[in-house]
PDB file of C-alpha atoms in Angstrom:
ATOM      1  CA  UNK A  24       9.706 -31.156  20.804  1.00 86.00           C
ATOM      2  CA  UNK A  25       8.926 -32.368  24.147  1.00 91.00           C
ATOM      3  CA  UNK A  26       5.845 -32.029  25.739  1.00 92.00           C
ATOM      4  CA  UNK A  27       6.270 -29.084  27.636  1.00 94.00           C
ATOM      5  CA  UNK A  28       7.370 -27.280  24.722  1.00 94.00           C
ATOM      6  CA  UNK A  29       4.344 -28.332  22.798  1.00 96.00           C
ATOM      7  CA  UNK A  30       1.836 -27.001  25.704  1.00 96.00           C
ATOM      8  CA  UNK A  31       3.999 -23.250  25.320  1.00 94.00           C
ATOM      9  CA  UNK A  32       3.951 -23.649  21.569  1.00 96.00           C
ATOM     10  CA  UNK A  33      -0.206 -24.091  21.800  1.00 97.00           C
ATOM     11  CA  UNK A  34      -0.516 -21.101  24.475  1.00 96.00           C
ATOM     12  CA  UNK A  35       1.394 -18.742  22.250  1.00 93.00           C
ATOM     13  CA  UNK A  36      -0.503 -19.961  18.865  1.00 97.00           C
ATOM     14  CA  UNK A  37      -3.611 -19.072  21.023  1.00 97.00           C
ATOM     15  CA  UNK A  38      -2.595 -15.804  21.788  1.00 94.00           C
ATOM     16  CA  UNK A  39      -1.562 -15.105  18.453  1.00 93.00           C
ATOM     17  CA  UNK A  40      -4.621 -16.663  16.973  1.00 97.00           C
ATOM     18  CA  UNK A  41      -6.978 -14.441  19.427  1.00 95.00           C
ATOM     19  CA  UNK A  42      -4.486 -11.095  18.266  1.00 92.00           C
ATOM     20  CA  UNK A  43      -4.804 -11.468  14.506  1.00 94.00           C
ATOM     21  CA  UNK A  44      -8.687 -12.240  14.550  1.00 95.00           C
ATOM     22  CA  UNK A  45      -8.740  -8.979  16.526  1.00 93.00           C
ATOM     23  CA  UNK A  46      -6.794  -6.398  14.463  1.00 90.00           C
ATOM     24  CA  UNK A  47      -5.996  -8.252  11.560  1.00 91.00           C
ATOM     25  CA  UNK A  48      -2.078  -8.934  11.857  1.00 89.00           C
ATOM     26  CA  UNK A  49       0.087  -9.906  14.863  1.00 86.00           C
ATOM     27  CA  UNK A  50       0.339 -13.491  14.785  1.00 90.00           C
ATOM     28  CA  UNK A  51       3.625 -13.821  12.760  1.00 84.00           C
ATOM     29  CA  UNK A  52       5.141 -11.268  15.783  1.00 80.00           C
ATOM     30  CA  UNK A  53       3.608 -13.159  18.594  1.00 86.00           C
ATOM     31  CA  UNK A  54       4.538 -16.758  17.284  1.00 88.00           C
ATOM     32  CA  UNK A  55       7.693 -16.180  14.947  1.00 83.00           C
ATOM     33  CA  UNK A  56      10.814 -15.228  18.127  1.00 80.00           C
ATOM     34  CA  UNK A  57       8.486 -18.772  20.400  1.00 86.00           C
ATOM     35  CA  UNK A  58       8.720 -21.058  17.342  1.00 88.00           C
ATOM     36  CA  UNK A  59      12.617 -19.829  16.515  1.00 82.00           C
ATOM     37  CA  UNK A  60      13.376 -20.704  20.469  1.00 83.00           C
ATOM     38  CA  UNK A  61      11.803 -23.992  20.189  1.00 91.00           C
ATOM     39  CA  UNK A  62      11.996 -25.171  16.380  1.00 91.00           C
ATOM     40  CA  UNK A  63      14.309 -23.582  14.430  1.00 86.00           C
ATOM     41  CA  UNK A  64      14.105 -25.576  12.053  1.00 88.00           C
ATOM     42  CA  UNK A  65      10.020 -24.880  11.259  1.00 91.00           C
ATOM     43  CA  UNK A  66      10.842 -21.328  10.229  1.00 83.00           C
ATOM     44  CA  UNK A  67      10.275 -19.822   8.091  1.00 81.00           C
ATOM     45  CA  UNK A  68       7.188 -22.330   6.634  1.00 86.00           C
ATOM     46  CA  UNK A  69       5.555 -22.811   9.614  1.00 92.00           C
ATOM     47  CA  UNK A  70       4.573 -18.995  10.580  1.00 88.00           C
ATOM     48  CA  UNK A  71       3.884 -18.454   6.852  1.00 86.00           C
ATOM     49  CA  UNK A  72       0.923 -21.617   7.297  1.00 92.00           C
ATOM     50  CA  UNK A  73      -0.363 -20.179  10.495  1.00 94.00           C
ATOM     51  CA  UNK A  74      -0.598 -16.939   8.878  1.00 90.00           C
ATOM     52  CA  UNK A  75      -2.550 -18.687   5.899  1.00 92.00           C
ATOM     53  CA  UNK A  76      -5.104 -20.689   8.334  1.00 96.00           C
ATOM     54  CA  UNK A  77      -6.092 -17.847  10.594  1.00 96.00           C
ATOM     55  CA  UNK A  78      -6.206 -15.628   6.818  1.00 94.00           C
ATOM     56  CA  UNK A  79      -8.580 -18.252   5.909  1.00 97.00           C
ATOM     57  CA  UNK A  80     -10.909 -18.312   9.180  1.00 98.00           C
ATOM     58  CA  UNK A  81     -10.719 -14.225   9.468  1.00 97.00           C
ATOM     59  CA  UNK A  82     -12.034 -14.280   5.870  1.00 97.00           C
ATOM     60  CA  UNK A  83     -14.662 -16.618   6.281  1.00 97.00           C
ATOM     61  CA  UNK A  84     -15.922 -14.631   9.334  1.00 97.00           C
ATOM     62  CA  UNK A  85     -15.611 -11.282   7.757  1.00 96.00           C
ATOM     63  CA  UNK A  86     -16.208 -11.636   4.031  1.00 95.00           C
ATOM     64  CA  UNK A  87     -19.352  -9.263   4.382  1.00 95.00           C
ATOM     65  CA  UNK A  88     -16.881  -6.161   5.440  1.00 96.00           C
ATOM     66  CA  UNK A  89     -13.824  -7.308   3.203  1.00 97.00           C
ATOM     67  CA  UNK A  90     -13.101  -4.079   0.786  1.00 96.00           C
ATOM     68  CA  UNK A  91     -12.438  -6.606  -2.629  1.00 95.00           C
ATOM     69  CA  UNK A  92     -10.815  -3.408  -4.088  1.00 95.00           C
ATOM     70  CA  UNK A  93      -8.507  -2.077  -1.797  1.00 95.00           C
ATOM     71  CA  UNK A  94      -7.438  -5.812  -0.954  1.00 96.00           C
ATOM     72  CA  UNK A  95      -6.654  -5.945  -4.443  1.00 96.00           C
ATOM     73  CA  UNK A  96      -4.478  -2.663  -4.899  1.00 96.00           C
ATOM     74  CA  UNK A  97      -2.476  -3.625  -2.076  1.00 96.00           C
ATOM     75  CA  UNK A  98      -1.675  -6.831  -3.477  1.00 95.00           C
ATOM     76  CA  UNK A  99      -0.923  -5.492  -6.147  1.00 96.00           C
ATOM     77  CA  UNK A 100       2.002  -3.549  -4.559  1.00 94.00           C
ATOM     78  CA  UNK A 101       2.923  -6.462  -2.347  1.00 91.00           C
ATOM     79  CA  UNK A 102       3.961  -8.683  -5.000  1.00 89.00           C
ATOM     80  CA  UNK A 103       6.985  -6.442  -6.564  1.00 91.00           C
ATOM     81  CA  UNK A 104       7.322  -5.392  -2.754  1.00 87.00           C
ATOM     82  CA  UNK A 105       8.149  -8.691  -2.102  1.00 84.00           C
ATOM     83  CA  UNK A 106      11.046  -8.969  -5.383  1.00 84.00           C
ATOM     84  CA  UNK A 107      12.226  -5.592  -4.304  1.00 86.00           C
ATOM     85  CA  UNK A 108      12.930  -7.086  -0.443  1.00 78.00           C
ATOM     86  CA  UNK A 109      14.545 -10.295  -1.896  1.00 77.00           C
ATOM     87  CA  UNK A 110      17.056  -7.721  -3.782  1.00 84.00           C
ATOM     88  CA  UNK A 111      17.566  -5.715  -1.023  1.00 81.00           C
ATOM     89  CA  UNK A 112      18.079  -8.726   1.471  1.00 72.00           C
ATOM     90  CA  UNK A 113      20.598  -9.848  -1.555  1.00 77.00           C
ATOM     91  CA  UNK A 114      22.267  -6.533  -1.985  1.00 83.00           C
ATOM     92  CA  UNK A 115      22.288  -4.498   1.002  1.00 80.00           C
ATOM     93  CA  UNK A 116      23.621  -5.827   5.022  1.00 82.00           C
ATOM     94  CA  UNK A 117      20.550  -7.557   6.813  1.00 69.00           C
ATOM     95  CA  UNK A 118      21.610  -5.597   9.441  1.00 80.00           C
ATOM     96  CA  UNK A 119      20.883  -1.958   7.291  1.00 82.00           C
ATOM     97  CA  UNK A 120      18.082  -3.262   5.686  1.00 76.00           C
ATOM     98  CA  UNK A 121      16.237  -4.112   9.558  1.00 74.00           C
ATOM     99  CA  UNK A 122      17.481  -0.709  11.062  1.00 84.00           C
ATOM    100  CA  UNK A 123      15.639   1.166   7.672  1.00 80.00           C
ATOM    101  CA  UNK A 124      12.517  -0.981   8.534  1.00 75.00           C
ATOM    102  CA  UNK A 125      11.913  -0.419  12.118  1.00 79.00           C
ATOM    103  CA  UNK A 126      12.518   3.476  11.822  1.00 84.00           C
ATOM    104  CA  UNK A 127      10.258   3.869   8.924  1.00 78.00           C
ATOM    105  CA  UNK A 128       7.611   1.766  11.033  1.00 78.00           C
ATOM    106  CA  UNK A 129       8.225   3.762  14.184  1.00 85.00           C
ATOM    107  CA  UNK A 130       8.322   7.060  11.959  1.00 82.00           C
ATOM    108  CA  UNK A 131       4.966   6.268  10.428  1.00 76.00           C
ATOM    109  CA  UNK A 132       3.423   5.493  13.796  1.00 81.00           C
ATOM    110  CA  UNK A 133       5.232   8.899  15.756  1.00 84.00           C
ATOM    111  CA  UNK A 134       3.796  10.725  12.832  1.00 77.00           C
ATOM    112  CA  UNK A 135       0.092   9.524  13.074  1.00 77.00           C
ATOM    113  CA  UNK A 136       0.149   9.539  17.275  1.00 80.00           C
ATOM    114  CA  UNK A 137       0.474  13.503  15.893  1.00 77.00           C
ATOM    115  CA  UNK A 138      -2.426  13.907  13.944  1.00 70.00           C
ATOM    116  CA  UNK A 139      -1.056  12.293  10.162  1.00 72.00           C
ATOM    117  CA  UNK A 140      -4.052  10.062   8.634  1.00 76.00           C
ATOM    118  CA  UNK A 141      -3.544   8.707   5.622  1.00 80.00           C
ATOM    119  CA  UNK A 142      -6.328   7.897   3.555  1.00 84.00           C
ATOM    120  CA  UNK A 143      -6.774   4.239   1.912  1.00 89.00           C
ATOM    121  CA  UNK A 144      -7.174   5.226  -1.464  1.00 90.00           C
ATOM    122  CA  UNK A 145      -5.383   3.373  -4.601  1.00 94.00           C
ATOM    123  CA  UNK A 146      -1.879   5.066  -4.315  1.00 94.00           C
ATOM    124  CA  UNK A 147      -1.261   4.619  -0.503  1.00 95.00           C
ATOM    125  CA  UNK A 148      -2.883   0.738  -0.843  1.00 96.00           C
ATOM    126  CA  UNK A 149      -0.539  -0.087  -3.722  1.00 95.00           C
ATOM    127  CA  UNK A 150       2.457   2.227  -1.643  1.00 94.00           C
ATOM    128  CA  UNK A 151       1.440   0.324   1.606  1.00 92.00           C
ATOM    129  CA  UNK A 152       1.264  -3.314  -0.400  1.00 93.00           C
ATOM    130  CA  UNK A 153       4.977  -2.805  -1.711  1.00 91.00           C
ATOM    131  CA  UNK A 154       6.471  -2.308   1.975  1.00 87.00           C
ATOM    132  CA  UNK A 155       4.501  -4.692   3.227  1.00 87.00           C
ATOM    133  CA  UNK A 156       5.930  -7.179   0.802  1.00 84.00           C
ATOM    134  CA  UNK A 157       9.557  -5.797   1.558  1.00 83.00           C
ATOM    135  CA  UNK A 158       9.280  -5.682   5.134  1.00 78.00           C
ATOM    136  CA  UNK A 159       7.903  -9.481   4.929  1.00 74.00           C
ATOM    137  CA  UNK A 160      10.507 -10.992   2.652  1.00 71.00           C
ATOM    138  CA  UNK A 161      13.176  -8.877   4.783  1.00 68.00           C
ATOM    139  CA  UNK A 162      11.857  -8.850   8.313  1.00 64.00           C
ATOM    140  CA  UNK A 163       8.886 -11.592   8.552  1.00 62.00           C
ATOM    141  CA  UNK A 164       7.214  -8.560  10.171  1.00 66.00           C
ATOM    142  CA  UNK A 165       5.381  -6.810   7.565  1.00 75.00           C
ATOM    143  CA  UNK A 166       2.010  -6.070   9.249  1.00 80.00           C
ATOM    144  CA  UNK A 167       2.817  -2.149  10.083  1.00 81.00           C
ATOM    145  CA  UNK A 168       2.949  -0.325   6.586  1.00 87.00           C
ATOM    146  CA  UNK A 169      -1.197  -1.891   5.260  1.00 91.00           C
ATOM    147  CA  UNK A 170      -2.328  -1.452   9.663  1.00 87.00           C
ATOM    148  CA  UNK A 171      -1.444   2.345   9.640  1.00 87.00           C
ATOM    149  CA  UNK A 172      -3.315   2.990   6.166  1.00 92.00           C
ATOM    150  CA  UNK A 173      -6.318   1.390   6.949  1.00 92.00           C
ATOM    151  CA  UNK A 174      -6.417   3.105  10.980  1.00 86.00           C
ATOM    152  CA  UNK A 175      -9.549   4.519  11.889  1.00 81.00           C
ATOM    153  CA  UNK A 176     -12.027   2.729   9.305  1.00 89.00           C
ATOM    154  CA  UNK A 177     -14.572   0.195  10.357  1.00 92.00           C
ATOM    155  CA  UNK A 178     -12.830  -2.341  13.281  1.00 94.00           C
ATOM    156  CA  UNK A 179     -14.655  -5.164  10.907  1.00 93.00           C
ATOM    157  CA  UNK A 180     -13.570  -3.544   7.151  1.00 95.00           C
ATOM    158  CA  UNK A 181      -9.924  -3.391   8.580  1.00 94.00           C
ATOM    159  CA  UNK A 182     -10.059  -7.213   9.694  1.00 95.00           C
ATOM    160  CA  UNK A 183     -11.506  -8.476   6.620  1.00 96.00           C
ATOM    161  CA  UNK A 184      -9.730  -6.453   3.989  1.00 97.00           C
ATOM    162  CA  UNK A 185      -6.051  -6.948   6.277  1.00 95.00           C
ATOM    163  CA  UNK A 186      -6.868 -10.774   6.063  1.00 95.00           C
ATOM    164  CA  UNK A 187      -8.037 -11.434   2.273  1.00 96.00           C
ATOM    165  CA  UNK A 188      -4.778  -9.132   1.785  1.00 95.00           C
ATOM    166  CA  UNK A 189      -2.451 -11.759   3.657  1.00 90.00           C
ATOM    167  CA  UNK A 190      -3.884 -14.578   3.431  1.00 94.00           C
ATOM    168  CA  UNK A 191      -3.597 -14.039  -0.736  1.00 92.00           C
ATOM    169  CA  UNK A 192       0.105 -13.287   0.599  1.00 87.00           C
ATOM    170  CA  UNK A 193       0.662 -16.381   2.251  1.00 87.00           C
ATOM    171  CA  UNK A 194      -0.784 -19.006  -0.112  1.00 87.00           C
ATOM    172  CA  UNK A 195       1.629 -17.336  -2.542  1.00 84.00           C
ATOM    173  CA  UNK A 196       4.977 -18.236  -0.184  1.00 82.00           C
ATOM    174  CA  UNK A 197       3.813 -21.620   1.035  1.00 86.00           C
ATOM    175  CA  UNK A 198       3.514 -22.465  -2.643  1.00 85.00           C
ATOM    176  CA  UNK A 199       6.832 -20.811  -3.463  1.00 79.00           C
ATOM    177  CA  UNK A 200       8.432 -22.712  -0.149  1.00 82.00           C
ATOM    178  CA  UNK A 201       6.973 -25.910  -1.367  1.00 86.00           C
ATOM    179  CA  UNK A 202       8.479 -25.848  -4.805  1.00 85.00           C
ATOM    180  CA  UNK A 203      11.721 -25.152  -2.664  1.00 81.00           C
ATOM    181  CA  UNK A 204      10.733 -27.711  -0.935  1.00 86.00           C
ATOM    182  CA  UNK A 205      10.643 -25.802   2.776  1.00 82.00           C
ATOM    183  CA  UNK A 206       7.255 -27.219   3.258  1.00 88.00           C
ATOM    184  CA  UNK A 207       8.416 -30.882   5.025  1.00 92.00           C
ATOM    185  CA  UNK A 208       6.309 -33.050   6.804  1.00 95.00           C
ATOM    186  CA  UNK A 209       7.467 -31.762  10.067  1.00 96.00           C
ATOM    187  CA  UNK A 210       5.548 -28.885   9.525  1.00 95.00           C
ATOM    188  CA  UNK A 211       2.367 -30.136   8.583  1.00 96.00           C
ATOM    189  CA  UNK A 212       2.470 -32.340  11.214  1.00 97.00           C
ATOM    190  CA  UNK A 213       2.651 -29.151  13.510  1.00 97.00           C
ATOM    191  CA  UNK A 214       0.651 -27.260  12.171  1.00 97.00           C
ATOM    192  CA  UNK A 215      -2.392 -29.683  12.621  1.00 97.00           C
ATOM    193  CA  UNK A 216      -1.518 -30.245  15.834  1.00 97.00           C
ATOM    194  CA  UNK A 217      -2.249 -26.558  16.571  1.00 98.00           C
ATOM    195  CA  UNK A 218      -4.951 -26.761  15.165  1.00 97.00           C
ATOM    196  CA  UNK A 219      -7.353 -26.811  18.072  1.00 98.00           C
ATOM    197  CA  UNK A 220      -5.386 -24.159  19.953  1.00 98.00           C
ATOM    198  CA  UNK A 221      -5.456 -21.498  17.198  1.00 98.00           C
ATOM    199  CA  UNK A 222      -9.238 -22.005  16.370  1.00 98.00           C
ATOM    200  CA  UNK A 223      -9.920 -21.441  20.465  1.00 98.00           C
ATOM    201  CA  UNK A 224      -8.138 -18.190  19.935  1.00 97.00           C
ATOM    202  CA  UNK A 225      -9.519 -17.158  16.967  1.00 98.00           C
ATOM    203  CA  UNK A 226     -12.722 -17.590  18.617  1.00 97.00           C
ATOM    204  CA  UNK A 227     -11.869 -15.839  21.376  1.00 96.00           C
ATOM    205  CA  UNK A 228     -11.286 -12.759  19.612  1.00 96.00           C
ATOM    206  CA  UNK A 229     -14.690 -12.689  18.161  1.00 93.00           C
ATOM    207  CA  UNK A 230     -15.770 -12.369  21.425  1.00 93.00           C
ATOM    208  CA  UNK A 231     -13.257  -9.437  22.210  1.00 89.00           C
ATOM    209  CA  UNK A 232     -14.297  -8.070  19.042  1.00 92.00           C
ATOM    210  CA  UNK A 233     -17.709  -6.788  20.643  1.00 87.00           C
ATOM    211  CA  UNK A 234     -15.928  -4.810  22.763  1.00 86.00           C
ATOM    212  CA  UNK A 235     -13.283  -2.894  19.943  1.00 85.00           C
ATOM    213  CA  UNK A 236     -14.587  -0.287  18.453  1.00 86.00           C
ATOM    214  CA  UNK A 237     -12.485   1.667  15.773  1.00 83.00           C
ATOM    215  CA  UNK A 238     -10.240   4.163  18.201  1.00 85.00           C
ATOM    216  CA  UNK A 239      -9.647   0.780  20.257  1.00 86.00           C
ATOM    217  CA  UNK A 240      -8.244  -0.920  17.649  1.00 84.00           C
ATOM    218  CA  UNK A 241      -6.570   1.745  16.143  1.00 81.00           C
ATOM    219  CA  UNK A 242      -4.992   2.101  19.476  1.00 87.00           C
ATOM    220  CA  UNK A 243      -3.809  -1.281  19.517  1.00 86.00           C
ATOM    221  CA  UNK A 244      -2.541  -1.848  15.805  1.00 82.00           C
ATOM    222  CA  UNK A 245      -0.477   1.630  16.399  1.00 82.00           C
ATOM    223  CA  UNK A 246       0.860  -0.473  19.926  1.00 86.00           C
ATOM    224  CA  UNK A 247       1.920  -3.987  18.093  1.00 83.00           C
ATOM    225  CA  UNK A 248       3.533  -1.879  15.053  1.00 80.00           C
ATOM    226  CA  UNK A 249       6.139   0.039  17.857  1.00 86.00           C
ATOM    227  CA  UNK A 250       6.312  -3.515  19.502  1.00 84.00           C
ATOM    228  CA  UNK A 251       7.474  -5.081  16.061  1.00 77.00           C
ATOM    229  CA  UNK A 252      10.088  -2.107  15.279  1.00 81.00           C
ATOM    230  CA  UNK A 253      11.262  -2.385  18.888  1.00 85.00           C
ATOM    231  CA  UNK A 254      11.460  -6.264  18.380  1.00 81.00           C
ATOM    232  CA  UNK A 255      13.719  -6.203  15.293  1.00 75.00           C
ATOM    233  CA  UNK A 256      15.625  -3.222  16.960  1.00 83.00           C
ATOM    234  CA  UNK A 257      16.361  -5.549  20.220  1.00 83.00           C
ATOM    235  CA  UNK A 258      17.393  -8.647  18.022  1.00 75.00           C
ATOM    236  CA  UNK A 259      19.618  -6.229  16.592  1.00 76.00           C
ATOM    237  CA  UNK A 260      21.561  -5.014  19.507  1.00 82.00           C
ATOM    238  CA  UNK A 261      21.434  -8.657  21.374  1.00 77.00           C
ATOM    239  CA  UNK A 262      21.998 -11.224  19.314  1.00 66.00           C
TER     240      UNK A 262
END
């Protein structure tokens, strides 16, 4: 890349550094359609690592408000959520699978904007899990489904226990791409380069943190779920 595409690459890793540290998910919808304009060739791998770094840092930073249990029920779900989605991406038009996704996203959030609150108990973690892990392997956008389950609890509890749950999620992939052999060089190389730009973020958003409480940031994980569904929906009908 040249230089000037390395500068937007670092402001857009910032801002999806600073997003993911705030609510717990985002970064893979901020940095995933920059990185595909500029390096095709670093996706899928590369947005998979990022998540896995900021994981890491969000974990470290809220590992006193991480609910262990729920984390684990979810995962639970994601991992045959993620099998399911490779079937379905195998069996069914990419096209049908990514209209199904963004309406049962956009559903979801219409139908808690109306007073629906689901509660984060073992069913709706391990029910939440699975389409996260089908909406991931289908979409790279599988943030929504755990977001909207965990609305309304503790701005902190929802950062930690949304980042143990992906960042457990990611180191899973990158292994799987690097048996594939999807993890090159290139994308190490990358990645460290970023470095500096996605630990400014990430601090930033403990600063911005002080200042979301839990209607805040249910506010704003509600917002980035309709921007993901109207994301996919757009790359539908353009490209």
């Amino acid at each position: 890349m040249a230089p000037a595409e390395y500068a937007i690459l670092a402001v857009t890793l910032f801002a999806a550094a600073g997003l993911q540290g705030s609510i717990g998910f985002g970064a893979g919808l901020v940095a995933a359609p920059v990185v595909g304009m500029l390096q095709p060739t670093l996706l899928p791998a590369f947005v998979i690592c990022l998540g896995a770094v900021i994981g890491l840092l969000s974990v470290v930073r809220e590992r006193t408000a991480i609910d262990i249990r729920g984390a684990g029920w979810a995962m639970a779900g994601r991992i045959p959520g993620s099998l399911m989605g490779t079937w379905l991406v195998v069996m069914l038009p990419l096209e049908m699978l990514t209209w199904a996704v963004a309406l049962s996203v956009l559903a979801a959030v219409a139908a808690s904007f109306i007073g629906w609150k689901p509660v984060a108990h073992r069913r709706s973690l391990l029910a939440a899990g699975a389409l996260s892990g089908i909406m991931g392997t289908a979409t790279a956008a599988g943030g929504a489904p755990m977001a909207i389950v965990l609305q309304g609890q503790e701005p902190a509890r929802v950062r930690g226990t949304l980042s143990a749950f992906f960042l457990a999620g990611s180191v899973i992939s990158v292994l799987m791409l690097a048996i594939a052999g999807q993890v090159r060089a290139e994308v190490l190389i990358t990645l460290a380069a970023m470095c500096p730009a996605v630990i400014l973020g990430f601090l930033l958003s403990g600063w911005l943190n002080r200042s979301i409480d839990a209607a805040r940031q249910r506010m704003l994980a509600l917002g980035f779920s309709i921007a993901g569904s109207v994301l996919l929906i757009a790359r539908l009908l353009l490209f």
